[in-house]
XYZ file of C-alpha atoms in Angstrom:
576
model
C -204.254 -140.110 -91.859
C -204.567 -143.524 -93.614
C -202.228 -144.229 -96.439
C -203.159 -144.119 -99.919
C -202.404 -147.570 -100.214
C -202.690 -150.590 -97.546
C -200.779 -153.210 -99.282
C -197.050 -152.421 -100.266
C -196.587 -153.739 -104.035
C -193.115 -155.510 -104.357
C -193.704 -155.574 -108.273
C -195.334 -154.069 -110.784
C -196.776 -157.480 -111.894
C -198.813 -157.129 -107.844
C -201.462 -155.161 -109.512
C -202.505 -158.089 -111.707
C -206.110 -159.016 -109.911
C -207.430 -162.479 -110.574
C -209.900 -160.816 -113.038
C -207.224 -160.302 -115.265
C -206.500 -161.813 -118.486
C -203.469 -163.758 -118.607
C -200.440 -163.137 -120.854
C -201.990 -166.061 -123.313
C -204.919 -164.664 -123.485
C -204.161 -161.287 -124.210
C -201.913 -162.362 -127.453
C -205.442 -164.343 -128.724
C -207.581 -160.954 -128.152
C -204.873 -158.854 -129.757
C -205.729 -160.255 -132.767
C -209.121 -158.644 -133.159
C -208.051 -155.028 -132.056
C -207.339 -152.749 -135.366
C -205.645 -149.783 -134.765
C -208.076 -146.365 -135.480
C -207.256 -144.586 -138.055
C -208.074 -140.757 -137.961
C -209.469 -138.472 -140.688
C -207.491 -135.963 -142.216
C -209.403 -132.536 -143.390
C -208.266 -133.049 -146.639
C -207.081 -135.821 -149.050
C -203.497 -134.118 -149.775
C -202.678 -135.143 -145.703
C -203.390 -138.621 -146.488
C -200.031 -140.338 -146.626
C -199.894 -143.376 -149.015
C -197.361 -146.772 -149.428
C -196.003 -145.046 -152.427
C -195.452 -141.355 -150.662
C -194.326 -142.172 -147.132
C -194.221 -139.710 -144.411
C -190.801 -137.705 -144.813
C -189.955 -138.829 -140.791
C -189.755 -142.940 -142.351
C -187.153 -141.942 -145.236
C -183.651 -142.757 -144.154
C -181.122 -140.254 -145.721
C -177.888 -141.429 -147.187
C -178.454 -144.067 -148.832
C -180.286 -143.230 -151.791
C -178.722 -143.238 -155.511
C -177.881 -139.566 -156.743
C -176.546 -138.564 -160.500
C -174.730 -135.356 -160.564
C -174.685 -133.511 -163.657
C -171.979 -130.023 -164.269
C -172.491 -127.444 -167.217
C -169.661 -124.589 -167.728
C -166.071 -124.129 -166.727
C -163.721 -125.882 -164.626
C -164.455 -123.924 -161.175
C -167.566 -125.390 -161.653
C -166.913 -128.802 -162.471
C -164.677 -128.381 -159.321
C -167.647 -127.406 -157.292
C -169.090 -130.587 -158.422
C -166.314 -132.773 -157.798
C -166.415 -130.864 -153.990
C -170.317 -131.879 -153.852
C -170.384 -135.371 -154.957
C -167.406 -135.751 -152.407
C -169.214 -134.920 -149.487
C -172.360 -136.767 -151.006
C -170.400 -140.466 -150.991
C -168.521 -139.967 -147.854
C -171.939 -139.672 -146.041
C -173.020 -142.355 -147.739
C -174.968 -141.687 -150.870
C -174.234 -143.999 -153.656
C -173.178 -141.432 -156.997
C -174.365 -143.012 -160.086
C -173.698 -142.667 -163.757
C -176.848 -143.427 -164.585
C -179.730 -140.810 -164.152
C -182.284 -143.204 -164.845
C -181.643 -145.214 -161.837
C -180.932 -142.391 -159.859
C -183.351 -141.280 -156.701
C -182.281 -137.882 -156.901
C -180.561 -135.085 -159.611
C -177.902 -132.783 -158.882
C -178.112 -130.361 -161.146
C -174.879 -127.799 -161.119
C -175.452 -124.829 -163.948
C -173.840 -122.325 -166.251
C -174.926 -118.998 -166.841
C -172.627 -118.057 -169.793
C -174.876 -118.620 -172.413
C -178.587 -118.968 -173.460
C -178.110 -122.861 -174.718
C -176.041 -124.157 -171.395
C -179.516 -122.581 -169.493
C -181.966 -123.912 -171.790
C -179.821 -127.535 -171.170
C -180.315 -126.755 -167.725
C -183.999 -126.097 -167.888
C -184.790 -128.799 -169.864
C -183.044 -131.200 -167.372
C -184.700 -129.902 -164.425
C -188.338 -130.666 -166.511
C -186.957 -134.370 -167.478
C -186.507 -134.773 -164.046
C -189.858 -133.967 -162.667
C -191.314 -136.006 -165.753
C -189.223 -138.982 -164.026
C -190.312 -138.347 -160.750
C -187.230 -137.463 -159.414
C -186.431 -135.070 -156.914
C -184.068 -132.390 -158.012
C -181.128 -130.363 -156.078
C -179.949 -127.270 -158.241
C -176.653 -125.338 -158.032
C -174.593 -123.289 -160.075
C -174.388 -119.946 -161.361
C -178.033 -119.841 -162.975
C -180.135 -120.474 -159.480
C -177.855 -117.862 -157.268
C -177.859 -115.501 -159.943
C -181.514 -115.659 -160.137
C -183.040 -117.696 -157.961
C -186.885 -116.077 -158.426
C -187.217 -116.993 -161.874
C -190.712 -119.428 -162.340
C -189.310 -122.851 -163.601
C -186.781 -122.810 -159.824
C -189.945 -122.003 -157.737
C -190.820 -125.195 -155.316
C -187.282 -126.649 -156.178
C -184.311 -126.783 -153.435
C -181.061 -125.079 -154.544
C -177.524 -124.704 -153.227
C -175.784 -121.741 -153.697
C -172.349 -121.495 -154.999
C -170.525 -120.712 -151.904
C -172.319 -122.922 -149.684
C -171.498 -126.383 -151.512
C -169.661 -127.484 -148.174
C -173.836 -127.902 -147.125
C -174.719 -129.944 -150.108
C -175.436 -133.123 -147.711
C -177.898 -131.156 -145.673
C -179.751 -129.962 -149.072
C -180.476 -133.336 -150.688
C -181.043 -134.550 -147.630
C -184.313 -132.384 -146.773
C -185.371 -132.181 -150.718
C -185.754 -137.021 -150.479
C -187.689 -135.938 -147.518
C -189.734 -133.782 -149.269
C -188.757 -130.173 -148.131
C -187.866 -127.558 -150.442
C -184.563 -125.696 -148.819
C -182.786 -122.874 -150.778
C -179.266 -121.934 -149.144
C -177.924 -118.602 -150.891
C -175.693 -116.799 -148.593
C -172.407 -115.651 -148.307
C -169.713 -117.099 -146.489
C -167.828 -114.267 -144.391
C -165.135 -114.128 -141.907
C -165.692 -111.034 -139.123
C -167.824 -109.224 -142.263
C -164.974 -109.839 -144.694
C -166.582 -112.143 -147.682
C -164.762 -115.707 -147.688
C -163.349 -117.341 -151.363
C -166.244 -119.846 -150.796
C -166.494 -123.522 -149.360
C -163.221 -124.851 -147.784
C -160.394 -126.269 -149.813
C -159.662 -129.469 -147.389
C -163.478 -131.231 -148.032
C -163.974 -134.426 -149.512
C -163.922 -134.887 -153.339
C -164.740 -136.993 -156.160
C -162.564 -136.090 -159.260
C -163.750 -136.787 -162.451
C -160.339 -137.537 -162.930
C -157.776 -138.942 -160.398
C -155.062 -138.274 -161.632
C -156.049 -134.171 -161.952
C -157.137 -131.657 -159.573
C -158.743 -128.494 -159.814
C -158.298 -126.192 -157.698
C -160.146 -122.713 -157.356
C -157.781 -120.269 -156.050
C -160.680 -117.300 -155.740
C -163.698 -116.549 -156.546
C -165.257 -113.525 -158.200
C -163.720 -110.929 -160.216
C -163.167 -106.906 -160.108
C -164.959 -106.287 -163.530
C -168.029 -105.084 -164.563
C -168.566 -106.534 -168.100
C -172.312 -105.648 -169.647
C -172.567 -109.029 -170.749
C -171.969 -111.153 -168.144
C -174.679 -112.831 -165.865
C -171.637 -115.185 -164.149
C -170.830 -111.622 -162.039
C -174.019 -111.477 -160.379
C -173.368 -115.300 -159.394
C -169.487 -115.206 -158.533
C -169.923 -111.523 -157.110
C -166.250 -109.628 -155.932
C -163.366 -110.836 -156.058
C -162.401 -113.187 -152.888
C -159.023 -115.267 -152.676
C -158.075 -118.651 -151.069
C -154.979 -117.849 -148.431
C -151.580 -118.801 -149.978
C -151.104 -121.042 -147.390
C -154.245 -123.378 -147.929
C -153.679 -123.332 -151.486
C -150.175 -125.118 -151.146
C -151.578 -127.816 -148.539
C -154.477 -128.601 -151.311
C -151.935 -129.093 -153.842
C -150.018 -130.840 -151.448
C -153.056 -133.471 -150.349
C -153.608 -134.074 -153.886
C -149.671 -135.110 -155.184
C -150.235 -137.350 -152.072
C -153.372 -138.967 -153.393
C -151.490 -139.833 -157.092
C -152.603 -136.590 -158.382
C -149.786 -135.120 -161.449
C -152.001 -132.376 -162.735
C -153.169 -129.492 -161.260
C -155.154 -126.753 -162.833
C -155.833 -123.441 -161.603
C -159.314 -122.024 -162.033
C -161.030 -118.950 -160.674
C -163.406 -116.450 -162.878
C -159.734 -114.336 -163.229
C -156.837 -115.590 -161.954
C -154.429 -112.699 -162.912
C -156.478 -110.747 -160.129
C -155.428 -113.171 -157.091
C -154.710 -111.816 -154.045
C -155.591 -108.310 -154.609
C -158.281 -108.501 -151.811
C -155.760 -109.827 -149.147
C -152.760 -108.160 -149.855
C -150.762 -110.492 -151.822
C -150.714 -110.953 -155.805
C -150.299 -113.996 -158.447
C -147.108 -114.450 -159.022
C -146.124 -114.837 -154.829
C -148.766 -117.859 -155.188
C -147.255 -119.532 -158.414
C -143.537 -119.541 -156.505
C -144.784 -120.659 -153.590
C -146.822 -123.918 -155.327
C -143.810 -125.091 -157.764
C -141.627 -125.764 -154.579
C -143.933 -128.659 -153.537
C -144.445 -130.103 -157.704
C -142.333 -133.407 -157.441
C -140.896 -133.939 -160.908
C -143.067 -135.205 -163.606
C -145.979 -133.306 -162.646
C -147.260 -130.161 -163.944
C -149.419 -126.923 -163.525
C -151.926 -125.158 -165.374
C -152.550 -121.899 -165.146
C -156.597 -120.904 -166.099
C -157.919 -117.510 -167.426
C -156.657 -114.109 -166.985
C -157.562 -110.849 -168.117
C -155.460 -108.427 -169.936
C -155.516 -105.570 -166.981
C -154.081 -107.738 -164.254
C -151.365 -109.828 -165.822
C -149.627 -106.955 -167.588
C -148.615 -105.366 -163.492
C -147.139 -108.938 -163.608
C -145.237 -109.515 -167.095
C -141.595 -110.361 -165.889
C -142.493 -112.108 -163.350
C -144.924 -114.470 -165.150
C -142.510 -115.595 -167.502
C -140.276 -116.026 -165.473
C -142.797 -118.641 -164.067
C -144.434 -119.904 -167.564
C -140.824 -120.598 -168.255
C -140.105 -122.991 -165.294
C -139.957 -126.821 -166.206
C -143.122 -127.904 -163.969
C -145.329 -125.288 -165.162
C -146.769 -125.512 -168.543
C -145.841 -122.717 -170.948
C -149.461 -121.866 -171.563
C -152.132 -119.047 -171.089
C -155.839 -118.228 -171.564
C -156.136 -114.207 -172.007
C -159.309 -113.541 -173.407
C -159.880 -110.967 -176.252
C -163.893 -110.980 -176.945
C -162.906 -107.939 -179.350
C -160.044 -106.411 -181.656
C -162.258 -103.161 -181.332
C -161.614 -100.385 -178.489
C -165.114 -99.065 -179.340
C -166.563 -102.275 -178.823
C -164.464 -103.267 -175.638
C -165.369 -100.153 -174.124
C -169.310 -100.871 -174.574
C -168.043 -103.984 -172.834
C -166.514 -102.512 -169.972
C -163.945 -104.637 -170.108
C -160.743 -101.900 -168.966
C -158.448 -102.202 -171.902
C -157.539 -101.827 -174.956
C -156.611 -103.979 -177.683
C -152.624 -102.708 -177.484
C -152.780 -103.813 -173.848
C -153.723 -107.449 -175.237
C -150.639 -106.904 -177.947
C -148.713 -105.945 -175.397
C -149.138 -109.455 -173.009
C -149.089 -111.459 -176.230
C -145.783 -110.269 -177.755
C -144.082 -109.952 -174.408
C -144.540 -113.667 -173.760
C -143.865 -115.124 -176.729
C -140.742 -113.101 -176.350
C -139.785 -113.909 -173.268
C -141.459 -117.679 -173.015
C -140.751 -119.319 -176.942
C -143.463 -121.568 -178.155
C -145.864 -120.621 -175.305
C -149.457 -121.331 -175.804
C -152.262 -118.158 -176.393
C -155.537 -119.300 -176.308
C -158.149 -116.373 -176.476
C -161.843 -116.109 -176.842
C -163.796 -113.988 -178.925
C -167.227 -112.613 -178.870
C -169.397 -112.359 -182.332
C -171.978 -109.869 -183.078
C -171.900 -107.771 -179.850
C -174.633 -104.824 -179.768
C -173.059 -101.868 -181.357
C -170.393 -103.965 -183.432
C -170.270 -102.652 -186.634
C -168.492 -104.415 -190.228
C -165.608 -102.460 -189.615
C -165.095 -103.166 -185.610
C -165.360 -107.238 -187.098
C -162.898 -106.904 -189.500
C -160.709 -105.891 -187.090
C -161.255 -108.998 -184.762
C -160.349 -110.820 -188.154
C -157.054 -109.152 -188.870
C -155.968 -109.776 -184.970
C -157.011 -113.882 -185.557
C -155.018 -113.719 -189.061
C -152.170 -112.070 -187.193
C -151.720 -113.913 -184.345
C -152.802 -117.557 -185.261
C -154.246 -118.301 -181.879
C -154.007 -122.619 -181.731
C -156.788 -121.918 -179.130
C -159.467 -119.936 -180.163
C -163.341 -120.042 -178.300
C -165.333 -118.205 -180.887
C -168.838 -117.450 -178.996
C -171.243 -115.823 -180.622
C -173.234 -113.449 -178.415
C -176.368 -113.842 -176.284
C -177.853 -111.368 -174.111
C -178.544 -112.743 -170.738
C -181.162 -111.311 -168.924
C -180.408 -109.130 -165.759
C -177.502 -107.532 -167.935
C -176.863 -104.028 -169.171
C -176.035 -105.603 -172.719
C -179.739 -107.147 -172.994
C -180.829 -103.589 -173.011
C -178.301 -102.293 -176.169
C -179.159 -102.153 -179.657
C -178.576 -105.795 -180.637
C -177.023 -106.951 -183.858
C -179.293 -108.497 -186.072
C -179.319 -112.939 -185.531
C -178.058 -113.428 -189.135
C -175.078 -110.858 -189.084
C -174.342 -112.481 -185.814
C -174.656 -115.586 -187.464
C -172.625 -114.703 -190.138
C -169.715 -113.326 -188.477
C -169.164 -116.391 -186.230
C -169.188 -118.628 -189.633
C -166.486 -116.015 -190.781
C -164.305 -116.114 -187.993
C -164.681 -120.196 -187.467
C -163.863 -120.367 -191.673
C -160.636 -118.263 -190.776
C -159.211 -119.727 -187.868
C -159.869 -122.972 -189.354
C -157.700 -122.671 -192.399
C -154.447 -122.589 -190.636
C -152.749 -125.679 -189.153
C -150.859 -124.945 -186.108
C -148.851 -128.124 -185.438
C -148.039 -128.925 -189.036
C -144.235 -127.875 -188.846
C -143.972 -130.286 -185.364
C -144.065 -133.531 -187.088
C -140.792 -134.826 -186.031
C -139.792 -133.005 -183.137
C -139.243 -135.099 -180.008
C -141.537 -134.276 -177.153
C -141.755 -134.517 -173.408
C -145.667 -135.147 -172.758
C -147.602 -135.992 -169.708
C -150.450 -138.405 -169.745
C -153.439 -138.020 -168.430
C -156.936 -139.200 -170.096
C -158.788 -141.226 -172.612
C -159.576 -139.592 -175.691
C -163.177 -139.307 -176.309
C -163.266 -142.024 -179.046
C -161.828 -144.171 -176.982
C -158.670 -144.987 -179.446
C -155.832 -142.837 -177.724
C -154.750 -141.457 -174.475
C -154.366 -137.717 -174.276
C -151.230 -136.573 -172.971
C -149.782 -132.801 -173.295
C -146.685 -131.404 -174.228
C -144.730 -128.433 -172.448
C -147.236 -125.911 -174.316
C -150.649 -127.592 -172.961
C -150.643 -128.968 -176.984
C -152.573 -132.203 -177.313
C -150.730 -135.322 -178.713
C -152.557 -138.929 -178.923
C -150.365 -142.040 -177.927
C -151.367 -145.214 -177.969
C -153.663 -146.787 -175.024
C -150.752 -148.296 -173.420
C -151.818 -149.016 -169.407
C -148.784 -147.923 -168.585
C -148.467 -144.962 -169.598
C -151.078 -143.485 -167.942
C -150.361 -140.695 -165.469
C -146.805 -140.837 -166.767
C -144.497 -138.327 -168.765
C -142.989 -140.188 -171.419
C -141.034 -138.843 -174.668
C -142.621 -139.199 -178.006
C -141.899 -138.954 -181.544
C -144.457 -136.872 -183.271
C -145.646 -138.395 -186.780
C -148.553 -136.746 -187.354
C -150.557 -133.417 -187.007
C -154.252 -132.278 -187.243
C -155.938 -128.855 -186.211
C -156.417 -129.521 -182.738
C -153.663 -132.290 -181.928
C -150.629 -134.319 -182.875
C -150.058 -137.806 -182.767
C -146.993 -139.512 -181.092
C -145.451 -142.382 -180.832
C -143.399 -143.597 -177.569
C -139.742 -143.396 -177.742
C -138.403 -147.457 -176.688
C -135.006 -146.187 -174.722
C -136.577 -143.046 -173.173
C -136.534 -142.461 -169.480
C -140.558 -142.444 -167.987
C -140.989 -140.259 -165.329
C -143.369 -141.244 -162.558
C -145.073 -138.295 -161.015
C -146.819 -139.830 -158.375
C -145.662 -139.670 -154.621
C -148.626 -142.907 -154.550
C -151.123 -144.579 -156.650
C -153.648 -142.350 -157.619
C -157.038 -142.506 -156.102
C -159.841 -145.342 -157.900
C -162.119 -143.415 -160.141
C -165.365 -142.469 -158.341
C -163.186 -143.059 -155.136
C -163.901 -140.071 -152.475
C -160.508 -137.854 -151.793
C -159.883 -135.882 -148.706
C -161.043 -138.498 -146.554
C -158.825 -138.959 -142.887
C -160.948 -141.648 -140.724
C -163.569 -139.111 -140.141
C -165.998 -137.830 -142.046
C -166.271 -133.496 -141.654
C -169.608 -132.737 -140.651
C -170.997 -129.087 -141.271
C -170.110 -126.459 -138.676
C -174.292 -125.692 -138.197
C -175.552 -127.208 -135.057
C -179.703 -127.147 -135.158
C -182.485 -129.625 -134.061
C -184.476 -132.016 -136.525
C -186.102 -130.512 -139.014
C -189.584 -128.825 -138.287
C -190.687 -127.731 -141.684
C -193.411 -129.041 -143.950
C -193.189 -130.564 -147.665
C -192.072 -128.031 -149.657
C -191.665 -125.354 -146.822
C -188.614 -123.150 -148.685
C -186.561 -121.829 -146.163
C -185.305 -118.192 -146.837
C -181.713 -117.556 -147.184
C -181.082 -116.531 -143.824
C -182.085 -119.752 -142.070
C -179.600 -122.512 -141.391
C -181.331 -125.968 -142.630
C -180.582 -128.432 -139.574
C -179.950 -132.017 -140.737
C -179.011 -135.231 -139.608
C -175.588 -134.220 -140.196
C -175.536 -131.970 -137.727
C -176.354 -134.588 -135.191
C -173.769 -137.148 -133.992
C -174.659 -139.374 -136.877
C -171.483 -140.133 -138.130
C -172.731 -143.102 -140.556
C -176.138 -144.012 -142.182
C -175.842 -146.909 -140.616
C -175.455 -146.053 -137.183
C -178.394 -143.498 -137.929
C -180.465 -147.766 -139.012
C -179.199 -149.162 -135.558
C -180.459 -145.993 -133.624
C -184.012 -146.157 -136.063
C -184.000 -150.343 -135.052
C -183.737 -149.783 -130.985
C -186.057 -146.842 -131.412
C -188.881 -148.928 -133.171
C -188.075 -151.810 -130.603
C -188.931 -149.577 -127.576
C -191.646 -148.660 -129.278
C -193.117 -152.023 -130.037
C -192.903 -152.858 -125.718
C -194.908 -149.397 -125.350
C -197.216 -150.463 -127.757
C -197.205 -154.235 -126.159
C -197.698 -152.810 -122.795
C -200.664 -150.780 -123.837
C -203.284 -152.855 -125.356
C -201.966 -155.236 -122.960
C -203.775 -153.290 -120.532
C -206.865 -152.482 -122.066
């Protein structure tokens, strides 16, 4: 049988016949070919210069502005997400009008920290920006019409935050919502060890759980935060121990109740607090966040005990909402107003000059003049220094919202009342002239002081001395006003340097060891198309998730790619 082919070709070039143009003369007839350009069905398929196909935009290196409403877990959860965001390489900005994309991170607390939110998310689509949201408003409902089209990160998968933005610059809408759980056993959220920006280097929040074990009819953070789930002891202590070792001499510990750590994995508060005072190097300090009345008072000895230890600041948030048991009980909140006493007069017993601060809730359906007055004569008794007077909104979704509601103006009313009272006391008046111990740590917002803290988490302005900062220094105090004293260094005073190294630059990325952590999904490129939402249960694949360990390796990968290209291209009109 005759072969296919006579003539062996040595090269590829061999099948050039003399009828051929040459290499010259192809480059002169490239010049008249145009590539074809098909027809779409419809105009909305057309891409444009100014809407580029989402395949040509490069993630992680836009500009993003990160903005956090509500309480320090959440401002940690921002810290966590702008973290992760830099270390990829996204440039955070401070200013949102230069911005590419807005982080927006929520509270559901109250009716005017939503509206904020809303009206942020609309300012941002009026700017042409595209928008990431996260907080407690978009997990606890994530259905409501001004979210719809819009990606959102839910509050225990901010570890995923790179993935998120990353799909919403290229267009996609992605909304991860799940739970993080460990062989069915719900996890305390992201992990502890990820990168971080803090707003402020020199503290560091940390959330020791997440959650709670009440069932308050006004609160719309439950249906967020869900059950109560707790951070092991033992990553708790390396997190505070990664932070001292970044310059870090303040720690604060945040959760939605802290007095009810540990319950869900067989441990308790107090077995946490010992354990993270053994690694506090002198001259720093810890904060302890909010607790409930039920949960601290199976504690008492024990937490003076702590409160009264040198490195742990004598202070404690134990919120009230109402001197009323009729009232509390509407609120579900399992106590009674003698439990409170009881917390309250045991410490300042036990812990002298410790710092209450308590909150209190105006106008709650069902509160009558005389279940108010009450609330006043607990305020007049007690003095709180620290007082968060809210007055109340019903948040939709709760059983609250459905009560008889007070009337706006008695609401109104009562929180001008109670605001009148607690401001007509002084609190620090009978301090001028004591000599304090206070640690610095921030600017004051006017700019004219630093803000430092005294033994009782009081606030005392000292002058903006460099070197003060992130120091505890002694001061003289020579003044006193209702929310802080003023204090002047003492010359011959011993400073006390709390840092094991220089803290961190601001806006410098924490956590970092020569790599960054990639997410534990492994997927292929995305599929989806603009403004495909992607349900809860689906993992969002991402560059990340691809051995991409740099933007910029991702650029040298995109340059050899379009080269090849280019010869492919060469090659074929080259034949035609």
């Amino acid at each position: 049988m005759p072969a296919a082919c006579e003539t062996v070709l040595e090269d590829i070039e061999d099948i050039v016949s003399a009828q051929d143009l040459k290499p010259h003369e192809r480059q002169s007839v490239r010049k008249n070919v145009f590539p074809k350009v098909r027809k779409r069905g419809s105009h909305k398929n057309i891409q444009t210069d100014d809407d580029p196909p989402s395949d040509s935009i490069i993630p992680g290196v836009q500009k993003i502005w990160i903005r956090t409403w509500g309480c320090s877990h959440n401002n940690s959860d921002g810290e966590y997400m702008a973290g992760q965001l830099a270390a990829y390489g996204y440039k955070i900005t401070e200013n949102s009008a230069e911005a590419d994309l807005w982080l927006l991170n929520s509270c559901t607390v109250k009716n005017p920290a939503e509206d904020h939110f809303r009206n942020s998310i609309k300012k941002a689509q009026d700017g042409n920006k595209k928008v990431v949201l996260a907080g407690c408003v978009p997990q606890a409902q994530p259905r409501q019409d001004y979210l719809k089209g819009l990606s959102i990160i839910g509050v225990q998968q901010i570890d995923r935050v790179v993935e998120v933005v990353e799909e919403t610059i290229k267009g996609h809408s992605v909304r991860l919502l799940g739970q993080k759980k460990d062989n069915g056993k719900r996890l305390g959220g992201a992990r502890l060890d990820l990168p971080k920006i803090r707003k402020n280097p020199l503290i560091e929040i940390i959330s020791i759980n997440t959650g709670c074990l009440n069932a308050c009819t006004y609160c719309k953070t439950k249906h967020a935060r869900g059950d109560l789930a707790s951070y092991p002891i033992e990553e708790l202590v390396d997190r505070a121990k990664q932070s001292f070792q970044e310059g870090v001499c303040e720690i604060w510990l945040t959760s939605e109740d802290t007095g009810a750590y540990g319950r869900d994995i067989g441990t308790d508060l107090p077995t946490l607090l010992w354990k993270l005072v053994e690694v506090i190097p002198e001259g720093a300090m810890l904060r302890l966040g909010m607790t409930n009345p039920p949960y601290i008072l199976e504690h008492l000895e024990e937490m003076a005990k702590i409160l009264n230890h040198p490195r742990v600041y004598a202070f404690l948030h134990i919120p009230v909402q109402s001197a009323s048991d009729s009232v509390l009980m509407d609120m579900k909140r399992e106590y009674c107003v003698a439990d409170f006493k009881q917390v309250v007069d045991f410490l300042k017993e036990k812990v002298p000059g410790i710092t209450i601060a308590t909150d209190i809730i105006c106008g709650f359906p069902g509160e009558t003049d005389e279940d108010f007055h009450e609330t006043m004569n607990l305020v007049d008794q007690y003095r709180f220094p620290s007082l968060f007077i809210n007055q109340f909104y019903p948040r939709p979704g709760t059983p609250a919202a459905k009560m008889h509601q007070v009337p706006a103006a008695v609401k109104k009313q009562r929180t001008k009342d109670l605001s009148q009272l607690f401001h007509s006391y002084n609190p620090y008046d009978h301090k001028v002239g004591e000599r304090q111990r206070v640690l610095v740590t921030e600017e004051s917002f006017d700019s004219n002081y630093y803000v430092a803290h005294n033994r009782f988490y009081e606030q005392v302005l000292v002058p903006k001395d460099p070197l003060l900062m992130g120091k505890m220094v002694d001061v003289n105090i020579y003044e006193a006003g209702k929310h802080f004293m003023k204090g002047q260094p003492v010359s011959d005073a011993r400073v006390y340097t709390a840092s094991i190294t220089r803290p961190l630059a601001k806006g410098k990325v924490s956590g970092l060891t020569g790599e960054v952590r990639r997410a534990p999904q492994n997927g292929s490129h995305w599929k989806g198309p603009p403004s495909a939402e992607v349900p809860v249960e689906t993992p969002a694949s991402s560059r990340m998730a691809r051995q991409l360990p740099w933007p910029q390796e991702g650029l040298k990968i995109l340059s050899v790619s379009l080269a090849f290209l280019a010869l492919l291209v060469t090659f074929y009109y080259g034949r035609m």
